PDB file of C-alpha atoms in Angstrom:
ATOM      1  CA  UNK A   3      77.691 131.202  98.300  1.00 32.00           C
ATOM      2  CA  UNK A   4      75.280 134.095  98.751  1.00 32.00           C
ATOM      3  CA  UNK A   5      75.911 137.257  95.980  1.00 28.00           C
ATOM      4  CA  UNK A   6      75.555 139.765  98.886  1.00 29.00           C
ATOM      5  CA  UNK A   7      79.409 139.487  99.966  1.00 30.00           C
ATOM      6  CA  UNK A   8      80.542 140.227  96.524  1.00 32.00           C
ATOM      7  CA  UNK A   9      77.900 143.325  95.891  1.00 34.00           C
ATOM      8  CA  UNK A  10      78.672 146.877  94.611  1.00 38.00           C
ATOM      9  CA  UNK A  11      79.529 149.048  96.981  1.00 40.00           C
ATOM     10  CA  UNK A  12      77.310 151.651  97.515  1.00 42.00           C
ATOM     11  CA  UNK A  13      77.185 155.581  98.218  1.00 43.00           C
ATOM     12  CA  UNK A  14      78.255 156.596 101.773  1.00 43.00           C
ATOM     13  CA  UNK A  15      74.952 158.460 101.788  1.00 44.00           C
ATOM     14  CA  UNK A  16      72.915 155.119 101.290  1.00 48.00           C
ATOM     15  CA  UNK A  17      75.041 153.103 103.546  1.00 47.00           C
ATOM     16  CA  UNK A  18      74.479 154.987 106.484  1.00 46.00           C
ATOM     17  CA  UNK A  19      70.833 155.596 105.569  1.00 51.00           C
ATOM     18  CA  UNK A  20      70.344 152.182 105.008  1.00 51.00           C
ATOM     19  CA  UNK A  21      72.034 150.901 108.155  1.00 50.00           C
ATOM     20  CA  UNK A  22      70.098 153.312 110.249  1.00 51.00           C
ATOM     21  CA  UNK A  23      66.711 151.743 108.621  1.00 50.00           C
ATOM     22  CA  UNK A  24      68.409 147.736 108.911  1.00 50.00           C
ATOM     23  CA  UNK A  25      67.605 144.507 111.093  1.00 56.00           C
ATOM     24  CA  UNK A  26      70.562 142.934 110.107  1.00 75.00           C
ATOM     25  CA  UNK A  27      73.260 141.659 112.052  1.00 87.00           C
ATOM     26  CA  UNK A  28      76.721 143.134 112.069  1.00 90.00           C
ATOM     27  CA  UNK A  29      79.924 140.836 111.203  1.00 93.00           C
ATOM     28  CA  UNK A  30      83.350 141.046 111.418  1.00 94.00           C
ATOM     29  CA  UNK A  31      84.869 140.407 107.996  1.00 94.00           C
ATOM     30  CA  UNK A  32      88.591 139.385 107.449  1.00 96.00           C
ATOM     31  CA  UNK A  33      90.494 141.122 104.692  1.00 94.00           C
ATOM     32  CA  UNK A  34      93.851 141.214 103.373  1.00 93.00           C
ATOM     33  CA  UNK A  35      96.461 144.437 104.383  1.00 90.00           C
ATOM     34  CA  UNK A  36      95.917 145.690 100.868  1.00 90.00           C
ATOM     35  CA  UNK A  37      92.286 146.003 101.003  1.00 91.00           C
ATOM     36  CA  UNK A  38      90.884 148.950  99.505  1.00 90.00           C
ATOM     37  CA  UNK A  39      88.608 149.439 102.465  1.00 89.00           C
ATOM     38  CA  UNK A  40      91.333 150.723 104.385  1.00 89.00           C
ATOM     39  CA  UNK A  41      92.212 154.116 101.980  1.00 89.00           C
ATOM     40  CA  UNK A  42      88.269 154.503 101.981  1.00 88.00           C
ATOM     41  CA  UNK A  43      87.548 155.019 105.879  1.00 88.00           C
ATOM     42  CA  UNK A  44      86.556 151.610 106.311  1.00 91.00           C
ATOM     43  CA  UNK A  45      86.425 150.817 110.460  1.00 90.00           C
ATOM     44  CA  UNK A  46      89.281 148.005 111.179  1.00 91.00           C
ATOM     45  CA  UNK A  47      91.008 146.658 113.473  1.00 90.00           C
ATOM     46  CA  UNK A  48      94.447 144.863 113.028  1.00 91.00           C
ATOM     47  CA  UNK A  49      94.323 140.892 113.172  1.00 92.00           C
ATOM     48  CA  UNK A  50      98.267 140.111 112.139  1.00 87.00           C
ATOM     49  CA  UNK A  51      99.921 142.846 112.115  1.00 79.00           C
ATOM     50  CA  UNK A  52     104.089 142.862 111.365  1.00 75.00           C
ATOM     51  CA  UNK A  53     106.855 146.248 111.346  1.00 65.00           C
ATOM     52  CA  UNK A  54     106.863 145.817 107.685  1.00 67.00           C
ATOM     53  CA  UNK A  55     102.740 145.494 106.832  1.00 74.00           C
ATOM     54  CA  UNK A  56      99.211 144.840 107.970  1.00 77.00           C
ATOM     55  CA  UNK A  57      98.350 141.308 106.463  1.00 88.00           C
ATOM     56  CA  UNK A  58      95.259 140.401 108.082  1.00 94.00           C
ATOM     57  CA  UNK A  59      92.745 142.887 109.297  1.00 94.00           C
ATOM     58  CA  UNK A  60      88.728 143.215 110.384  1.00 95.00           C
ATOM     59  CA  UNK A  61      86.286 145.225 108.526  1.00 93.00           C
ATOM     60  CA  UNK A  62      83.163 145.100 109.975  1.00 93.00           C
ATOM     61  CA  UNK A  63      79.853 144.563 107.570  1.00 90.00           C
ATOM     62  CA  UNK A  64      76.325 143.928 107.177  1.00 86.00           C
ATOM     63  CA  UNK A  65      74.645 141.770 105.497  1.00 74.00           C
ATOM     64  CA  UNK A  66      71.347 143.528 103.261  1.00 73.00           C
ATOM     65  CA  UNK A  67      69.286 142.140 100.437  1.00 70.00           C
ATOM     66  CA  UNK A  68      71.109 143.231  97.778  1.00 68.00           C
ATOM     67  CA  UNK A  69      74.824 143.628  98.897  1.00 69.00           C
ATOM     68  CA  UNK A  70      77.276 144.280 101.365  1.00 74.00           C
ATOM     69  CA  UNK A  71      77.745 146.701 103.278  1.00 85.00           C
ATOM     70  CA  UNK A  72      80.910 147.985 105.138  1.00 89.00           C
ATOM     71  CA  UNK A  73      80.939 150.375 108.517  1.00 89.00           C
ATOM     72  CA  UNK A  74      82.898 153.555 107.693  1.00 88.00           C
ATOM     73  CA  UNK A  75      83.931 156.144 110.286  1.00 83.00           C
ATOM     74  CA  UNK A  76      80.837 158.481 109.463  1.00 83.00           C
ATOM     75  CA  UNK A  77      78.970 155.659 110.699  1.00 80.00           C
ATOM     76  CA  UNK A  78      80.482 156.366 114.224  1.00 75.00           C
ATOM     77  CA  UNK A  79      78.712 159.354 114.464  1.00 77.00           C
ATOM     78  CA  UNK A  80      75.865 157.695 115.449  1.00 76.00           C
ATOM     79  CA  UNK A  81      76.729 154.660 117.382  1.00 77.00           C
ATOM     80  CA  UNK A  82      78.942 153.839 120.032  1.00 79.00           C
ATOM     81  CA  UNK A  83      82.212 152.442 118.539  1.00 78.00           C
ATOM     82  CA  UNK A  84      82.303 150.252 122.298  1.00 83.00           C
ATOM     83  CA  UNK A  85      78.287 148.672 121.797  1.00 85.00           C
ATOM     84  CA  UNK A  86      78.888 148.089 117.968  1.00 84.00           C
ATOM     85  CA  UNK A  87      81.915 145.734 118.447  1.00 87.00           C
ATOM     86  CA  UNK A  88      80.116 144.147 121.336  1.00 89.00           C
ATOM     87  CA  UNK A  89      77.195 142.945 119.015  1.00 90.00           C
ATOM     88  CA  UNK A  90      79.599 142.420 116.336  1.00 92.00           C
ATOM     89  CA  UNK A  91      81.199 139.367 118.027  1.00 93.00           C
ATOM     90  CA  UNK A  92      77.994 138.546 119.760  1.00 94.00           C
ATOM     91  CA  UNK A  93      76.586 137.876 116.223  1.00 94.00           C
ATOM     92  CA  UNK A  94      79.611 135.546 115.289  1.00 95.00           C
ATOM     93  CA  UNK A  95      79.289 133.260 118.440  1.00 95.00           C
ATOM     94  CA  UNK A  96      75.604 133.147 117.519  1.00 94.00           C
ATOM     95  CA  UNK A  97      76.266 132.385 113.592  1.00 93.00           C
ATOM     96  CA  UNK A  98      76.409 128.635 112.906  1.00 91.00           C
ATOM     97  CA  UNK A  99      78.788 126.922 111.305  1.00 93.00           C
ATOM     98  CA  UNK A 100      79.602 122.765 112.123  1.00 94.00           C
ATOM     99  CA  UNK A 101      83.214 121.133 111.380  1.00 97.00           C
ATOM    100  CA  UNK A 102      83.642 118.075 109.956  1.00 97.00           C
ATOM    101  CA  UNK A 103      86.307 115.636 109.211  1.00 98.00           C
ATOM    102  CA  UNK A 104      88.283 115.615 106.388  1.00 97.00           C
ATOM    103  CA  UNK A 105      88.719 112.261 104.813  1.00 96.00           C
ATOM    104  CA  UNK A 106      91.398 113.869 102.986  1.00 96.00           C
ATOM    105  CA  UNK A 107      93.043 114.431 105.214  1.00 97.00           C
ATOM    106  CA  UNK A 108      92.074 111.284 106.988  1.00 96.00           C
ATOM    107  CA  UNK A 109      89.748 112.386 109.501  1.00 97.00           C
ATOM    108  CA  UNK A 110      92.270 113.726 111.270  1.00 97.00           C
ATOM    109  CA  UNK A 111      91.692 117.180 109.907  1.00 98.00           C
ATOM    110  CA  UNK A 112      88.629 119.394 110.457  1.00 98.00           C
ATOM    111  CA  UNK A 113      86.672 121.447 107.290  1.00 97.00           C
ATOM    112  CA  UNK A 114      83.945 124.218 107.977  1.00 95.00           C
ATOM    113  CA  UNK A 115      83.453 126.129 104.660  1.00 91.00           C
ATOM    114  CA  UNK A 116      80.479 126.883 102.371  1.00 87.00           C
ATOM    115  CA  UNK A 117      78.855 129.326 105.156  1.00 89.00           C
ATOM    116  CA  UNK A 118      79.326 133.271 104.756  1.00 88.00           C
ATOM    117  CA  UNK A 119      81.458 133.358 107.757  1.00 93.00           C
ATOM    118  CA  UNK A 120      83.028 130.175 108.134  1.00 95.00           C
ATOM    119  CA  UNK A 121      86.269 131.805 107.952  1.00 96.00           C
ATOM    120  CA  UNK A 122      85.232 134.338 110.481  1.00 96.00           C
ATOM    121  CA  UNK A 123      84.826 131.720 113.016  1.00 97.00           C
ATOM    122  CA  UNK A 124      88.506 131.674 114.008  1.00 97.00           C
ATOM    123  CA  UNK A 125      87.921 134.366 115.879  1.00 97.00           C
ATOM    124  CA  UNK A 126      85.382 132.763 117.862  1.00 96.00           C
ATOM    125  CA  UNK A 127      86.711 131.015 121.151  1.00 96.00           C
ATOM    126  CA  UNK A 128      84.001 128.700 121.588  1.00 96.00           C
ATOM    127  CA  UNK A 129      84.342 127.387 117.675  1.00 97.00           C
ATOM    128  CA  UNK A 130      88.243 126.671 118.042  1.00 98.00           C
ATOM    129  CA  UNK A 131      87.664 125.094 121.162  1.00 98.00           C
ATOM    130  CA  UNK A 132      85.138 122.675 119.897  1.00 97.00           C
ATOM    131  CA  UNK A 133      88.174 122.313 117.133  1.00 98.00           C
ATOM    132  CA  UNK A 134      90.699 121.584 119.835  1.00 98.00           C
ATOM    133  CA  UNK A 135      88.273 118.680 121.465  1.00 98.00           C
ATOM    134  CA  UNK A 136      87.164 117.271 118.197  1.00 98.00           C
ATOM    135  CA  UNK A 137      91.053 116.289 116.879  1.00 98.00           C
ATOM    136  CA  UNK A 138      92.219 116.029 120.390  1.00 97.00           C
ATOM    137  CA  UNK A 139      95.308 118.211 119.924  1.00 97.00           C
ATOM    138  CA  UNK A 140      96.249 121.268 121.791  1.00 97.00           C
ATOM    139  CA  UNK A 141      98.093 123.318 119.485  1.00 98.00           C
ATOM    140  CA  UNK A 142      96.608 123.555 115.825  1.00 98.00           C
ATOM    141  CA  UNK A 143      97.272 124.546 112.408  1.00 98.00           C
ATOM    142  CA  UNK A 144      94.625 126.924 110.708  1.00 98.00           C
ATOM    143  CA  UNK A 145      93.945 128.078 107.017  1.00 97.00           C
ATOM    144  CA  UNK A 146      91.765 130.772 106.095  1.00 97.00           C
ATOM    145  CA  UNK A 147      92.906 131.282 103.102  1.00 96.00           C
ATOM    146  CA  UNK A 148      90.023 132.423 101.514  1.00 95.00           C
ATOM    147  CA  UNK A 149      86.385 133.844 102.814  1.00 92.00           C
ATOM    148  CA  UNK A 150      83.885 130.903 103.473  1.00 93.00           C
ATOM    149  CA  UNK A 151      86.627 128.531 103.950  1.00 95.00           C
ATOM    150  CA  UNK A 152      88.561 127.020 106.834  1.00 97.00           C
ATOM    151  CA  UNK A 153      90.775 124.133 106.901  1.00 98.00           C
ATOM    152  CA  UNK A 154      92.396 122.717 110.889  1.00 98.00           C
ATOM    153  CA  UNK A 155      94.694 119.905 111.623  1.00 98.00           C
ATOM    154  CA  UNK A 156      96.809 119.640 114.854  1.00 98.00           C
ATOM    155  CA  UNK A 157     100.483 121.265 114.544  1.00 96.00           C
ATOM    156  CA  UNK A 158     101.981 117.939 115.734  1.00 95.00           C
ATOM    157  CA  UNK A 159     100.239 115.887 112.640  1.00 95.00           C
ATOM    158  CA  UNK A 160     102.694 113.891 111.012  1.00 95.00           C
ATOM    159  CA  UNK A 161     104.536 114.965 108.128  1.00 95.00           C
ATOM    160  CA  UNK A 162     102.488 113.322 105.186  1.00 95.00           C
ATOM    161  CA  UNK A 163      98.962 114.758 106.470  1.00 96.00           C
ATOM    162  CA  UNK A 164     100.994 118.345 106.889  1.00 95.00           C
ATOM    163  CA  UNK A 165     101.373 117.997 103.487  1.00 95.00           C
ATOM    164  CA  UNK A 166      98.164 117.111 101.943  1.00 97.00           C
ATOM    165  CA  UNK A 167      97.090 120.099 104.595  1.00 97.00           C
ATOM    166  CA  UNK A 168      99.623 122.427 102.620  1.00 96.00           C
ATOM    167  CA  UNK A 169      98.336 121.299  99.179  1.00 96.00           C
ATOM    168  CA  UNK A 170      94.838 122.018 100.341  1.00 96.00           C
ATOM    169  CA  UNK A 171      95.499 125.305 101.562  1.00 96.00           C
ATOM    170  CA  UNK A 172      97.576 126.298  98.529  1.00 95.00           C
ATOM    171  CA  UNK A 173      94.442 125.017  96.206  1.00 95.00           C
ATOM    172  CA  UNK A 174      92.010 127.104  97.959  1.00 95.00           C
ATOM    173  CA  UNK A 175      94.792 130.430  97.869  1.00 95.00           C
ATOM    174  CA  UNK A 176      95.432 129.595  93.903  1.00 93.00           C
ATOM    175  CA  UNK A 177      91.809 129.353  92.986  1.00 91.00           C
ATOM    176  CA  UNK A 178      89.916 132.446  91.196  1.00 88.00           C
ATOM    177  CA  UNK A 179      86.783 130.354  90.431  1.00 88.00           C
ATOM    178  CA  UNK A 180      84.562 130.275  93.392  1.00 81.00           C
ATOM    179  CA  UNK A 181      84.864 134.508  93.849  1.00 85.00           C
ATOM    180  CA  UNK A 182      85.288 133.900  97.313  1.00 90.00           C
ATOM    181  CA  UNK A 183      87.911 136.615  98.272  1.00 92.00           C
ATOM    182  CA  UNK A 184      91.203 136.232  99.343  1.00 94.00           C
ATOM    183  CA  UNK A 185      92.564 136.278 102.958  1.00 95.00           C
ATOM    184  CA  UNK A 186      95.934 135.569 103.466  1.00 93.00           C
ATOM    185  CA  UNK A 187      98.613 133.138 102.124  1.00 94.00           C
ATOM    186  CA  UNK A 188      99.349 132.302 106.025  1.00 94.00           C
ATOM    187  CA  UNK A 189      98.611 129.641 108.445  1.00 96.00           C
ATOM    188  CA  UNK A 190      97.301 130.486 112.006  1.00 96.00           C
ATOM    189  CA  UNK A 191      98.531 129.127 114.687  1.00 97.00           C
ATOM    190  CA  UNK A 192      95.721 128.030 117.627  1.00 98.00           C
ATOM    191  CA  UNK A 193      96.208 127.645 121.593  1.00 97.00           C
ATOM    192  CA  UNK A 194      93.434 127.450 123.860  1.00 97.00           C
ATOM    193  CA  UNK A 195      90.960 128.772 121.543  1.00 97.00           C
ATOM    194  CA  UNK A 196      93.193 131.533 120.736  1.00 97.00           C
ATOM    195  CA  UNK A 197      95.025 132.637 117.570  1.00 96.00           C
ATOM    196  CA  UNK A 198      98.654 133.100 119.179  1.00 95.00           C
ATOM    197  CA  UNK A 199     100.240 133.862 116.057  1.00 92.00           C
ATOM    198  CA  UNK A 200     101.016 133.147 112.051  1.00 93.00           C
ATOM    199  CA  UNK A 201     103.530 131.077 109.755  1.00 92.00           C
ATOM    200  CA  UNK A 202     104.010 132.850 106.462  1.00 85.00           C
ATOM    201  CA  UNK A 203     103.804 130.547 103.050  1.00 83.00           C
ATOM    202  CA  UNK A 204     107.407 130.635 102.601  1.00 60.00           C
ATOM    203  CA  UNK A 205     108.485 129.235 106.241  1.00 52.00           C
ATOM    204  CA  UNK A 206     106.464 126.772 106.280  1.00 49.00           C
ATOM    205  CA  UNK A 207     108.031 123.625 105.067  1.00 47.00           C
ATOM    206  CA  UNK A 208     111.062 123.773 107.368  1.00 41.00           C
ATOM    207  CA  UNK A 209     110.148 125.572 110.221  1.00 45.00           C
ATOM    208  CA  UNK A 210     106.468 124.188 110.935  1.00 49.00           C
ATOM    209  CA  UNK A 211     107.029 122.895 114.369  1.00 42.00           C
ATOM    210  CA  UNK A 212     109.340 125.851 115.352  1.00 41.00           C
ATOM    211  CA  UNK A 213     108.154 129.564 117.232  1.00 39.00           C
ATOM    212  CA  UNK A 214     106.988 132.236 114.371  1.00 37.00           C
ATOM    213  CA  UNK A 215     106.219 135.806 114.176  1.00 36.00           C
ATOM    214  CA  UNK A 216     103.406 135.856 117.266  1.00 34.00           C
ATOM    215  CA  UNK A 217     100.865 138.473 116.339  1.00 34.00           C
ATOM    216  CA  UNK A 218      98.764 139.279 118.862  1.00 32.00           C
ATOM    217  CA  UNK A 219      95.253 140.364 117.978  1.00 33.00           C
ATOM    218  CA  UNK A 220      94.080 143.737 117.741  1.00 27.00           C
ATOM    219  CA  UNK A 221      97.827 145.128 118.086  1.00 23.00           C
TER     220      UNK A 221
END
């Protein structure tokens, strides 16, 4: 896992000086509804958002030699808000990231982690799709728990894989060690390619198979 995600954040002065002067590509970065970002004029758009909180939003960042980099409002300024998220998810479809099968979960589950923006990727139509083909199920279970990870399995799985899937997630959530920062302590729910919605932590066990919350994006 590249150092450049976790860098110090830098002067607003040198940020937008140095994204005027960059090559790099543009991302959209998941964060949690507490991230500091937000109380710092960090651009965002809501991902899951509920009456009570925002739990998942999208900063958007840039990857440099030495850290990372966050768009702020002074950035728009200068660039058209419209163009920048164009390129933004332009970027994503074009960043590569492969699944594979999870003996763990007896290859009936899909992992893509390890990559900057593996977790990022659920926002990419074309990537869930390939997810939806390669377990053969048309409504599936997602955790992004953390940044760089992503764990799928189909929401109809049976009842001893939606387990292991649970445990797996709730590793990933617990663990401090690999400094890859936190998401959310949710599971997505897939359609189509789409994210239709989100099952907290806590309604998980007996209400898997049942409607939840639906979040739509950007709301």
């Amino acid at each position: 896992m590249s150092n450049i995600l976790y860098g110090k954040e830098k002067s607003q002065e040198n940020i937008i000086e140095q994204t005027k002067n960059s090559n790099h590509n543009i991302y959209p970065i998941l964060k949690p509804g507490y991230w500091v970002g937000l109380k710092t004029g960090a651009i965002n758009s809501n991902l899951i958002n509920t009456e009570a909180r925002r739990k998942v939003v999208i900063g958007y960042g840039i990857n440099t030699p030495d850290s990372f980099v966050y768009l702020t409002q002074k950035h728009l300024k200068s660039m058209d808000q419209k163009q920048m998220t164009n390129e933004v998810f332009k970027n994503l479809e074009n960043y590569q990231t492969e699944f594979r099968y999870s003996e763990m979960l007896q290859n009936k589950g899909l992992i893509a982690s390890g990559n900057d923006f593996s977790s990022e990727k659920i926002l990419s139509h074309s990537h869930m799709l390939k997810a939806h083909a390669m377990l053969g199920a048309d409504d599936l279970l997602v955790s992004i728990a953390r940044r760089s990870s992503m764990i799928i399995i189909s929401r109809d799985t049976n009842e001893a894989l939606l387990g292991v899937f649970l445990d797996m997630h709730s590793a990933i959530w617990s663990d401090d060690s690999s400094g890859n920062a936190p998401i959310a302590n949710i599971l997505f729910t897939v359609k189509e390619g789409h994210i239709t919605g989100h099952i907290a932590l806590d309604d998980i066990t007996p209400n898997i198979k049942k409607d939840h919350c639906i979040s739509p994006l950007y709301t």
